[in-house]
Amino acid sequence: MTDSLDSCMFPPPLYPSLTDIIDDYNDRRATGDYNPINHLNAIFSHPSTFSSIATVSNTLHRYRDDLDDEIADLAATQAQSDLQSVARIQATKSELAGLLRKIENVRERAMQTEQTIMDMTAEIKRLDGTKRNLALSMTALKRLQMLTTAYEQLRGLSKSRQYRDCAQLLQAVIQLMAHFKSYRSIEQVATLSRDIADLQRELQEQICVDFELAFAKGEMQQRRAMLAEACLVIDALGENARLRLINWYCNTQLREYRQIFRGTNEAGSLDNISRRYSWFKRMLKTYDDDHAALFPVYWKVDEVLANSFCEGTKDDFKSMLSKSMRRIDGQSFDVDLLLSCLQQTLDFEQSLEHRFTSDSRTSIDTLSSKDDRNMALSRVISEAFEPYLSLWIDLQDRQLSELIAKYRQQPARPADEEFSAQSVIPSSIELFHFYRVTLAQCAKLSTGSWLLELSKIFAKHLYQYAEQVLLGRFSEPTNPGKEPSLEDIILVLNTADYCHNTCTQLEERIKGRIDAELKAKVDLQSQQDAFMGVASAAIRALVRKVEQDCEPTWREMRNIPWSRLENVGDQSSYVAELLRRVKSRTAEILRFLHKQQYARAFCDNLVELLANTYLANIVFCKPISETGAEQMLLDSYVLKQGFSELLTLNAADTGTTAPPPPTSYLKLVNARMSRLDPLLKTLQVRSSPPEALVQAYIIHIADASESNFRKVLELKGIRGKAEQTSLIELFHAHTASHQLQQQNLQRSSPLLTPLNLAATSSAGGGSGATPRFDLQNLGGSGAGGGFGSAFALVERLAVGAGAPGSGGSTPGGAAGGGGGGGGGGGSRTPLMAPGEGGVAGSAGATAATTTTGGNLNENLRNIGRFFKRDLSAFGVGVGGRFGGGGGGGGGGGGTTSGG
């Protein structure tokens, strides 16, 4: 239609519009939205187009005719296609019907063929069934003949007691008879089956009679071969016959035992328990010598005999123990007798275990036995004692108390034994050996609540050993003023380390044996911490040795007129001697410390002590001039350099090139010695003009504490009231100015606040006087600042009057936390190495509030935890047991292992 309309001759202005209208017509027709009225209005939108109406009409008629022709052609084509489809469907149906007829024909022919084959082979099948039945009949008849013959032969052999042939023939008869179970409805087969069963019973009775007669007449040796062959017949007769003979034998052998050791007889009392076991041991010897050859080895007659003996004995013991506990005659129960019986029973059961266990453990009393097998005889008799194990546990408690008391009186090492740097105190090895034996015995009796109670007893006495034996080495009861020797301190340190490691292994062994639901209740961590606390006390005692050697040089320092020095030299006269003494004693001690962790802890605490002591002596040397302060600052630099070399002294002594000290150690030395710099730099500033001194204080000390500022004035010797008042007013003005400028100053300096200069005034200025004043928190942010307070009680209890520091010593202010004048009046240095001050400081403060009435064990645990944490900072976790599985080495106690 578009082509027709386009060919019409419209006026030129209309043609473009008409083309657009045609396109619109095609679009509308395609979408079904077509309105012819609208379309006509669009075509004849102007009067000038009316002249083309006839042309458009003709064109439309032609287009309609063309469409009619096209529709007619399409309809004819479609009709022809439908006819062809119907024809094809009819042809397909015809072919399908033919195929079905063919399939039915094939099925009918197959059925005919099958029937033909069955008709042809029917006779063959009947012949085949007949042949099979004949073969079965012949086999059955042949077996029946064999069974009948074997039965007759077996009857004859049984009468002549030819038991070896009987055993073989009886097995054949039993196997043949199994084939005729389905034929027992046949009278002859049923009769034969009854005859064979009767013969089996006769054989069993006959053999039992033979055994009874042989044992009654004592003719086992003469009839040994016959009786041994008779056991083969019993074996062939089955399990019931074997059990009957074994039970008869056990009852026969134990009949005398039951008569002699009856519970109502004197021989059956607990007093004669050893006679019971001796009797049975003789019985086992008789079995081995005379009776073992009668029975096959795999019957394990001796084990059954032992089990019967143990079961009967257990029942007797239960009855006797129950009666003993219910005695109404007023007599107390003999606990010693019960424990003696229990020990004898354990020994007897152990002997049985070794006899009847082919793969027995190397030792029942060792903690190295990781695989405890559940054997029938391991706890049969001792089970009767389990309700009364509390008495046994109490005995172990008493024995351990006696051991601890004995260990306290023993010397650290025998007098004739040479000292070794890796020795431990022999009593520690003996103690853990006792633990091993006791644990193994208790685990045999009970792996439940009683084993848990025993572990608590172990824990209690481990505390006592740490407190009374190891810490007790620091105080000689007979000579309170005597301090421990260096060798004794090293022995205590090695022993504490060995006990710490072995406690871990002991806990693992107990958990490996105790019931699963009780494992969580076994905990020896507190005991490990206690031994670590002892180790830290030993380190502190070693530091004390150096402290004593340095006292003359500190006295020399205090005797120098620091207020009148005119010139500054390289170093003061006392510095070289101080370093010589420190290095000499440190090198001697480090040679004995075979673990690097302890060497590091010793050096850390020594540096802490020396830095605190240096500050204490600075305070004691007041008044100090500006020149004196400058000289002290130079001296501190020299000391810091010398202290940095302490950890590597041993390498230097051996002639080898000393490795550089660890960076962490150098940082510690620098931190401890550098904290003196602000005070000394402030003291170097003259008081005129006064603003310079105040500004120096604010810059270096950087706090707003008036009391601390007064301490600086006193150290400089400014005691005039007018001058002090003027400086203090100026100090307040400057601090207020800093506050307004939001340059906040700390409230009090951690360096100056602990200083108590009033104590130095009462101490006097003589060369022999020991300055005493409070430096309890001098550690600042270091861990040692709080540790000393926890350690103070330990020292007072363990070291007593003879503790280090009881006599004149280094200024008491150099002590660590809280114990300034408490531990015998001497100095106390924080044992912990610095670096973890926040936690340690708070913990130490808590410990300080409880030291008066605190418990020593709790203090030991706290100290041990701090010490372990500090050692972990050295790069070695405490869980790794400081790189060793077993603690100390040879020497005084022999070479120790991991327990």
mmCIF file of N, CA, C and O in Angstrom, residues 444-514:
data_model
loop_
_atom_site.group_PDB
_atom_site.id
_atom_site.type_symbol
_atom_site.label_atom_id
_atom_site.label_comp_id
_atom_site.label_asym_id
_atom_site.label_seq_id
_atom_site.Cartn_x
_atom_site.Cartn_y
_atom_site.Cartn_z
ATOM 1 N N LYS A 444 47.280 -47.836 91.703
ATOM 2 C CA LYS A 444 46.828 -49.228 91.665
ATOM 3 C C LYS A 444 45.596 -49.435 92.530
ATOM 4 O O LYS A 444 44.746 -50.282 92.242
ATOM 5 N N LEU A 445 45.479 -48.667 93.600
ATOM 6 C CA LEU A 445 44.354 -48.820 94.521
ATOM 7 C C LEU A 445 43.142 -48.025 94.071
ATOM 8 O O LEU A 445 42.007 -48.497 94.156
ATOM 9 N N SER A 446 43.369 -46.806 93.605
ATOM 10 C CA SER A 446 42.248 -45.943 93.248
ATOM 11 C C SER A 446 42.720 -44.882 92.275
ATOM 12 O O SER A 446 43.796 -44.306 92.449
ATOM 13 N N THR A 447 41.928 -44.649 91.251
ATOM 14 C CA THR A 447 42.205 -43.570 90.313
ATOM 15 C C THR A 447 41.133 -42.491 90.410
ATOM 16 O O THR A 447 40.976 -41.696 89.485
ATOM 17 N N GLY A 448 40.428 -42.483 91.529
ATOM 18 C CA GLY A 448 39.352 -41.525 91.720
ATOM 19 C C GLY A 448 39.695 -40.475 92.752
ATOM 20 O O GLY A 448 40.771 -39.863 92.734
ATOM 21 N N SER A 449 38.783 -40.309 93.710
ATOM 22 C CA SER A 449 38.922 -39.216 94.672
ATOM 23 C C SER A 449 40.140 -39.386 95.573
ATOM 24 O O SER A 449 40.730 -38.409 96.016
ATOM 25 N N TRP A 450 40.526 -40.646 95.860
ATOM 26 C CA TRP A 450 41.692 -40.839 96.743
ATOM 27 C C TRP A 450 42.981 -40.382 96.071
ATOM 28 O O TRP A 450 43.875 -39.839 96.722
ATOM 29 N N LEU A 451 43.090 -40.614 94.769
ATOM 30 C CA LEU A 451 44.265 -40.115 94.058
ATOM 31 C C LEU A 451 44.282 -38.591 94.048
ATOM 32 O O LEU A 451 45.340 -37.965 94.148
ATOM 33 N N LEU A 452 43.108 -37.982 93.953
ATOM 34 C CA LEU A 452 43.033 -36.524 94.034
ATOM 35 C C LEU A 452 43.478 -36.036 95.411
ATOM 36 O O LEU A 452 44.197 -35.031 95.526
ATOM 37 N N GLU A 453 43.065 -36.737 96.470
ATOM 38 C CA GLU A 453 43.499 -36.361 97.820
ATOM 39 C C GLU A 453 45.011 -36.486 97.954
ATOM 40 O O GLU A 453 45.660 -35.656 98.585
ATOM 41 N N LEU A 454 45.560 -37.543 97.355
ATOM 42 C CA LEU A 454 47.020 -37.704 97.421
ATOM 43 C C LEU A 454 47.711 -36.551 96.707
ATOM 44 O O LEU A 454 48.754 -36.057 97.173
ATOM 45 N N SER A 455 47.155 -36.104 95.588
ATOM 46 C CA SER A 455 47.779 -34.979 94.877
ATOM 47 C C SER A 455 47.764 -33.718 95.738
ATOM 48 O O SER A 455 48.688 -32.905 95.679
ATOM 49 N N LYS A 456 46.724 -33.560 96.558
ATOM 50 C CA LYS A 456 46.682 -32.400 97.454
ATOM 51 C C LYS A 456 47.745 -32.523 98.554
ATOM 52 O O LYS A 456 48.342 -31.518 98.963
ATOM 53 N N ILE A 457 47.963 -33.747 99.021
ATOM 54 C CA ILE A 457 49.047 -33.965 99.999
ATOM 55 C C ILE A 457 50.387 -33.627 99.359
ATOM 56 O O ILE A 457 51.248 -32.973 99.975
ATOM 57 N N PHE A 458 50.588 -34.071 98.117
ATOM 58 C CA PHE A 458 51.819 -33.729 97.407
ATOM 59 C C PHE A 458 51.999 -32.207 97.346
ATOM 60 O O PHE A 458 53.086 -31.686 97.604
ATOM 61 N N ALA A 459 50.922 -31.511 96.995
ATOM 62 C CA ALA A 459 51.004 -30.060 96.850
ATOM 63 C C ALA A 459 51.374 -29.403 98.172
ATOM 64 O O ALA A 459 52.210 -28.488 98.223
ATOM 65 N N LYS A 460 50.755 -29.861 99.260
ATOM 66 C CA LYS A 460 51.033 -29.258 100.566
ATOM 67 C C LYS A 460 52.507 -29.393 100.936
ATOM 68 O O LYS A 460 53.144 -28.434 101.395
ATOM 69 N N HIS A 461 53.069 -30.568 100.723
ATOM 70 C CA HIS A 461 54.461 -30.781 101.136
ATOM 71 C C HIS A 461 55.455 -30.179 100.148
ATOM 72 O O HIS A 461 56.602 -29.918 100.520
ATOM 73 N N LEU A 462 55.035 -29.961 98.925
ATOM 74 C CA LEU A 462 55.894 -29.204 98.024
ATOM 75 C C LEU A 462 56.042 -27.763 98.518
ATOM 76 O O LEU A 462 57.125 -27.175 98.463
ATOM 77 N N TYR A 463 54.929 -27.201 99.011
ATOM 78 C CA TYR A 463 55.008 -25.882 99.643
ATOM 79 C C TYR A 463 55.982 -25.901 100.817
ATOM 80 O O TYR A 463 56.832 -25.012 100.974
ATOM 81 N N GLN A 464 55.837 -26.899 101.674
ATOM 82 C CA GLN A 464 56.690 -26.977 102.859
ATOM 83 C C GLN A 464 58.149 -27.135 102.468
ATOM 84 O O GLN A 464 59.035 -26.553 103.107
ATOM 85 N N TYR A 465 58.394 -27.911 101.425
ATOM 86 C CA TYR A 465 59.781 -28.085 100.996
ATOM 87 C C TYR A 465 60.353 -26.756 100.494
ATOM 88 O O TYR A 465 61.503 -26.408 100.803
ATOM 89 N N ALA A 466 59.553 -26.023 99.735
ATOM 90 C CA ALA A 466 60.025 -24.732 99.242
ATOM 91 C C ALA A 466 60.262 -23.757 100.388
ATOM 92 O O ALA A 466 61.269 -23.040 100.411
ATOM 93 N N GLU A 467 59.345 -23.749 101.357
ATOM 94 C CA GLU A 467 59.415 -22.763 102.434
ATOM 95 C C GLU A 467 60.440 -23.143 103.497
ATOM 96 O O GLU A 467 61.288 -22.337 103.876
ATOM 97 N N GLN A 468 60.351 -24.384 103.978
ATOM 98 C CA GLN A 468 61.139 -24.763 105.143
ATOM 99 C C GLN A 468 62.540 -25.250 104.784
ATOM 100 O O GLN A 468 63.488 -25.007 105.525
ATOM 101 N N VAL A 469 62.665 -25.944 103.650
ATOM 102 C CA VAL A 469 63.964 -26.528 103.302
ATOM 103 C C VAL A 469 64.776 -25.568 102.443
ATOM 104 O O VAL A 469 65.919 -25.238 102.783
ATOM 105 N N LEU A 470 64.193 -25.118 101.340
ATOM 106 C CA LEU A 470 64.974 -24.288 100.419
ATOM 107 C C LEU A 470 65.164 -22.871 100.968
ATOM 108 O O LEU A 470 66.301 -22.394 101.078
ATOM 109 N N LEU A 471 64.065 -22.211 101.315
ATOM 110 C CA LEU A 471 64.235 -20.880 101.903
ATOM 111 C C LEU A 471 64.947 -20.955 103.246
ATOM 112 O O LEU A 471 65.629 -20.022 103.651
ATOM 113 N N GLY A 472 64.778 -22.078 103.941
ATOM 114 C CA GLY A 472 65.451 -22.234 105.226
ATOM 115 C C GLY A 472 66.963 -22.251 105.106
ATOM 116 O O GLY A 472 67.666 -22.027 106.089
ATOM 117 N N ARG A 473 67.483 -22.530 103.897
ATOM 118 C CA ARG A 473 68.942 -22.514 103.700
ATOM 119 C C ARG A 473 69.510 -21.114 103.836
ATOM 120 O O ARG A 473 70.716 -20.958 104.029
ATOM 121 N N PHE A 474 68.655 -20.094 103.713
ATOM 122 C CA PHE A 474 69.136 -18.728 103.840
ATOM 123 C C PHE A 474 69.235 -18.290 105.297
ATOM 124 O O PHE A 474 69.644 -17.172 105.581
ATOM 125 N N SER A 475 68.828 -19.161 106.233
ATOM 126 C CA SER A 475 68.881 -18.811 107.652
ATOM 127 C C SER A 475 69.259 -20.047 108.443
ATOM 128 O O SER A 475 68.521 -21.026 108.470
ATOM 129 N N GLU A 476 70.419 -20.042 109.052
ATOM 130 C CA GLU A 476 70.859 -21.153 109.885
ATOM 131 C C GLU A 476 70.257 -21.016 111.282
ATOM 132 O O GLU A 476 70.524 -20.041 111.987
ATOM 133 N N PRO A 477 69.413 -21.977 111.716
ATOM 134 C CA PRO A 477 68.776 -21.848 113.037
ATOM 135 C C PRO A 477 69.792 -21.751 114.171
ATOM 136 O O PRO A 477 69.570 -21.056 115.156
ATOM 137 N N THR A 478 70.910 -22.449 114.027
ATOM 138 C CA THR A 478 71.897 -22.446 115.111
ATOM 139 C C THR A 478 72.765 -21.199 115.104
ATOM 140 O O THR A 478 73.410 -20.891 116.088
ATOM 141 N N ASN A 479 72.795 -20.503 113.999
ATOM 142 C CA ASN A 479 73.649 -19.321 113.885
ATOM 143 C C ASN A 479 72.916 -18.265 113.063
ATOM 144 O O ASN A 479 73.159 -18.106 111.862
ATOM 145 N N PRO A 480 71.991 -17.526 113.693
ATOM 146 C CA PRO A 480 71.163 -16.578 112.936
ATOM 147 C C PRO A 480 71.958 -15.500 112.226
ATOM 148 O O PRO A 480 71.512 -14.967 111.230
ATOM 149 N N GLY A 481 73.103 -15.131 112.707
ATOM 150 C CA GLY A 481 73.865 -14.066 112.076
ATOM 151 C C GLY A 481 74.667 -14.510 110.875
ATOM 152 O O GLY A 481 75.248 -13.689 110.190
ATOM 153 N N LYS A 482 74.710 -15.803 110.613
ATOM 154 C CA LYS A 482 75.510 -16.329 109.508
ATOM 155 C C LYS A 482 74.725 -16.249 108.211
ATOM 156 O O LYS A 482 73.577 -16.669 108.145
ATOM 157 N N GLU A 483 75.377 -15.717 107.197
ATOM 158 C CA GLU A 483 74.727 -15.646 105.902
ATOM 159 C C GLU A 483 75.099 -16.867 105.071
ATOM 160 O O GLU A 483 76.161 -17.459 105.261
ATOM 161 N N PRO A 484 74.213 -17.264 104.110
ATOM 162 C CA PRO A 484 74.495 -18.464 103.311
ATOM 163 C C PRO A 484 75.700 -18.235 102.412
ATOM 164 O O PRO A 484 75.957 -17.124 101.936
ATOM 165 N N SER A 485 76.416 -19.311 102.171
ATOM 166 C CA SER A 485 77.567 -19.220 101.279
ATOM 167 C C SER A 485 77.092 -19.163 99.833
ATOM 168 O O SER A 485 75.942 -19.466 99.517
ATOM 169 N N LEU A 486 78.011 -18.774 98.971
ATOM 170 C CA LEU A 486 77.677 -18.700 97.552
ATOM 171 C C LEU A 486 77.287 -20.075 97.019
ATOM 172 O O LEU A 486 76.339 -20.206 96.228
ATOM 173 N N GLU A 487 77.999 -21.121 97.441
ATOM 174 C CA GLU A 487 77.672 -22.470 96.974
ATOM 175 C C GLU A 487 76.271 -22.886 97.415
ATOM 176 O O GLU A 487 75.522 -23.506 96.643
ATOM 177 N N ASP A 488 75.921 -22.554 98.642
ATOM 178 C CA ASP A 488 74.579 -22.918 99.118
ATOM 179 C C ASP A 488 73.495 -22.185 98.327
ATOM 180 O O ASP A 488 72.444 -22.762 98.017
ATOM 181 N N ILE A 489 73.741 -20.934 98.001
ATOM 182 C CA ILE A 489 72.742 -20.181 97.232
ATOM 183 C C ILE A 489 72.568 -20.810 95.844
ATOM 184 O O ILE A 489 71.441 -20.953 95.343
ATOM 185 N N ILE A 490 73.677 -21.182 95.217
ATOM 186 C CA ILE A 490 73.596 -21.810 93.891
ATOM 187 C C ILE A 490 72.848 -23.138 93.988
ATOM 188 O O ILE A 490 72.028 -23.479 93.114
ATOM 189 N N LEU A 491 73.103 -23.912 95.034
ATOM 190 C CA LEU A 491 72.390 -25.177 95.207
ATOM 191 C C LEU A 491 70.884 -24.943 95.350
ATOM 192 O O LEU A 491 70.070 -25.671 94.777
ATOM 193 N N VAL A 492 70.515 -23.932 96.117
ATOM 194 C CA VAL A 492 69.090 -23.626 96.280
ATOM 195 C C VAL A 492 68.475 -23.205 94.949
ATOM 196 O O VAL A 492 67.361 -23.626 94.600
ATOM 197 N N LEU A 493 69.194 -22.387 94.191
ATOM 198 C CA LEU A 493 68.684 -21.948 92.894
ATOM 199 C C LEU A 493 68.492 -23.133 91.953
ATOM 200 O O LEU A 493 67.442 -23.278 91.313
ATOM 201 N N ASN A 494 69.507 -24.007 91.856
ATOM 202 C CA ASN A 494 69.388 -25.182 90.978
ATOM 203 C C ASN A 494 68.257 -26.101 91.427
ATOM 204 O O ASN A 494 67.515 -26.644 90.611
ATOM 205 N N THR A 495 68.127 -26.283 92.733
ATOM 206 C CA THR A 495 67.082 -27.162 93.249
ATOM 207 C C THR A 495 65.700 -26.587 92.992
ATOM 208 O O THR A 495 64.772 -27.317 92.625
ATOM 209 N N ALA A 496 65.547 -25.296 93.177
ATOM 210 C CA ALA A 496 64.248 -24.676 92.891
ATOM 211 C C ALA A 496 63.886 -24.825 91.420
ATOM 212 O O ALA A 496 62.729 -25.101 91.074
ATOM 213 N N ASP A 497 64.861 -24.674 90.544
ATOM 214 C CA ASP A 497 64.603 -24.854 89.116
ATOM 215 C C ASP A 497 64.231 -26.304 88.805
ATOM 216 O O ASP A 497 63.299 -26.568 88.041
ATOM 217 N N TYR A 498 64.956 -27.247 89.415
ATOM 218 C CA TYR A 498 64.649 -28.673 89.215
ATOM 219 C C TYR A 498 63.257 -29.012 89.727
ATOM 220 O O TYR A 498 62.473 -29.694 89.054
ATOM 221 N N CYS A 499 62.912 -28.532 90.898
ATOM 222 C CA CYS A 499 61.580 -28.802 91.459
ATOM 223 C C CYS A 499 60.490 -28.153 90.615
ATOM 224 O O CYS A 499 59.414 -28.729 90.434
ATOM 225 N N HIS A 500 60.758 -26.966 90.111
ATOM 226 C CA HIS A 500 59.773 -26.293 89.255
ATOM 227 C C HIS A 500 59.471 -27.147 88.022
ATOM 228 O O HIS A 500 58.306 -27.357 87.660
ATOM 229 N N ASN A 501 60.513 -27.655 87.375
ATOM 230 C CA ASN A 501 60.308 -28.478 86.177
ATOM 231 C C ASN A 501 59.644 -29.802 86.512
ATOM 232 O O ASN A 501 58.756 -30.271 85.800
ATOM 233 N N THR A 502 60.066 -30.432 87.610
ATOM 234 C CA THR A 502 59.524 -31.736 87.952
ATOM 235 C C THR A 502 58.080 -31.629 88.409
ATOM 236 O O THR A 502 57.301 -32.577 88.233
ATOM 237 N N CYS A 503 57.700 -30.508 89.003
ATOM 238 C CA CYS A 503 56.283 -30.309 89.361
ATOM 239 C C CYS A 503 55.395 -30.402 88.122
ATOM 240 O O CYS A 503 54.298 -30.973 88.167
ATOM 241 N N THR A 504 55.864 -29.845 87.031
ATOM 242 C CA THR A 504 55.094 -29.910 85.789
ATOM 243 C C THR A 504 54.903 -31.355 85.349
ATOM 244 O O THR A 504 53.803 -31.776 84.985
ATOM 245 N N GLN A 505 55.965 -32.134 85.384
ATOM 246 C CA GLN A 505 55.870 -33.529 84.964
ATOM 247 C C GLN A 505 55.023 -34.335 85.941
ATOM 248 O O GLN A 505 54.257 -35.216 85.532
ATOM 249 N N LEU A 506 55.136 -34.036 87.232
ATOM 250 C CA LEU A 506 54.315 -34.737 88.220
ATOM 251 C C LEU A 506 52.831 -34.468 87.969
ATOM 252 O O LEU A 506 52.006 -35.399 88.047
ATOM 253 N N GLU A 507 52.495 -33.244 87.672
ATOM 254 C CA GLU A 507 51.092 -32.918 87.383
ATOM 255 C C GLU A 507 50.596 -33.688 86.159
ATOM 256 O O GLU A 507 49.479 -34.217 86.142
ATOM 257 N N GLU A 508 51.431 -33.781 85.124
ATOM 258 C CA GLU A 508 51.031 -34.518 83.926
ATOM 259 C C GLU A 508 50.839 -35.993 84.228
ATOM 260 O O GLU A 508 49.904 -36.625 83.712
ATOM 261 N N ARG A 509 51.698 -36.571 85.073
ATOM 262 C CA ARG A 509 51.568 -37.996 85.401
ATOM 263 C C ARG A 509 50.292 -38.255 86.191
ATOM 264 O O ARG A 509 49.596 -39.245 85.965
ATOM 265 N N ILE A 510 50.001 -37.385 87.130
ATOM 266 C CA ILE A 510 48.773 -37.567 87.915
ATOM 267 C C ILE A 510 47.555 -37.463 87.001
ATOM 268 O O ILE A 510 46.627 -38.281 87.092
ATOM 269 N N LYS A 511 47.541 -36.507 86.116
ATOM 270 C CA LYS A 511 46.410 -36.368 85.197
ATOM 271 C C LYS A 511 46.304 -37.564 84.261
ATOM 272 O O LYS A 511 45.209 -37.908 83.812
ATOM 273 N N GLY A 512 47.441 -38.182 83.946
ATOM 274 C CA GLY A 512 47.412 -39.352 83.082
ATOM 275 C C GLY A 512 46.834 -40.577 83.754
ATOM 276 O O GLY A 512 46.415 -41.524 83.063
ATOM 277 N N ARG A 513 46.791 -40.593 85.095
ATOM 278 C CA ARG A 513 46.304 -41.762 85.824
ATOM 279 C C ARG A 513 44.933 -41.553 86.439
ATOM 280 O O ARG A 513 44.200 -42.512 86.647
ATOM 281 N N ILE A 514 44.572 -40.320 86.738
ATOM 282 C CA ILE A 514 43.333 -40.067 87.469
ATOM 283 C C ILE A 514 42.141 -40.153 86.515
ATOM 284 O O ILE A 514 42.294 -40.052 85.290
#
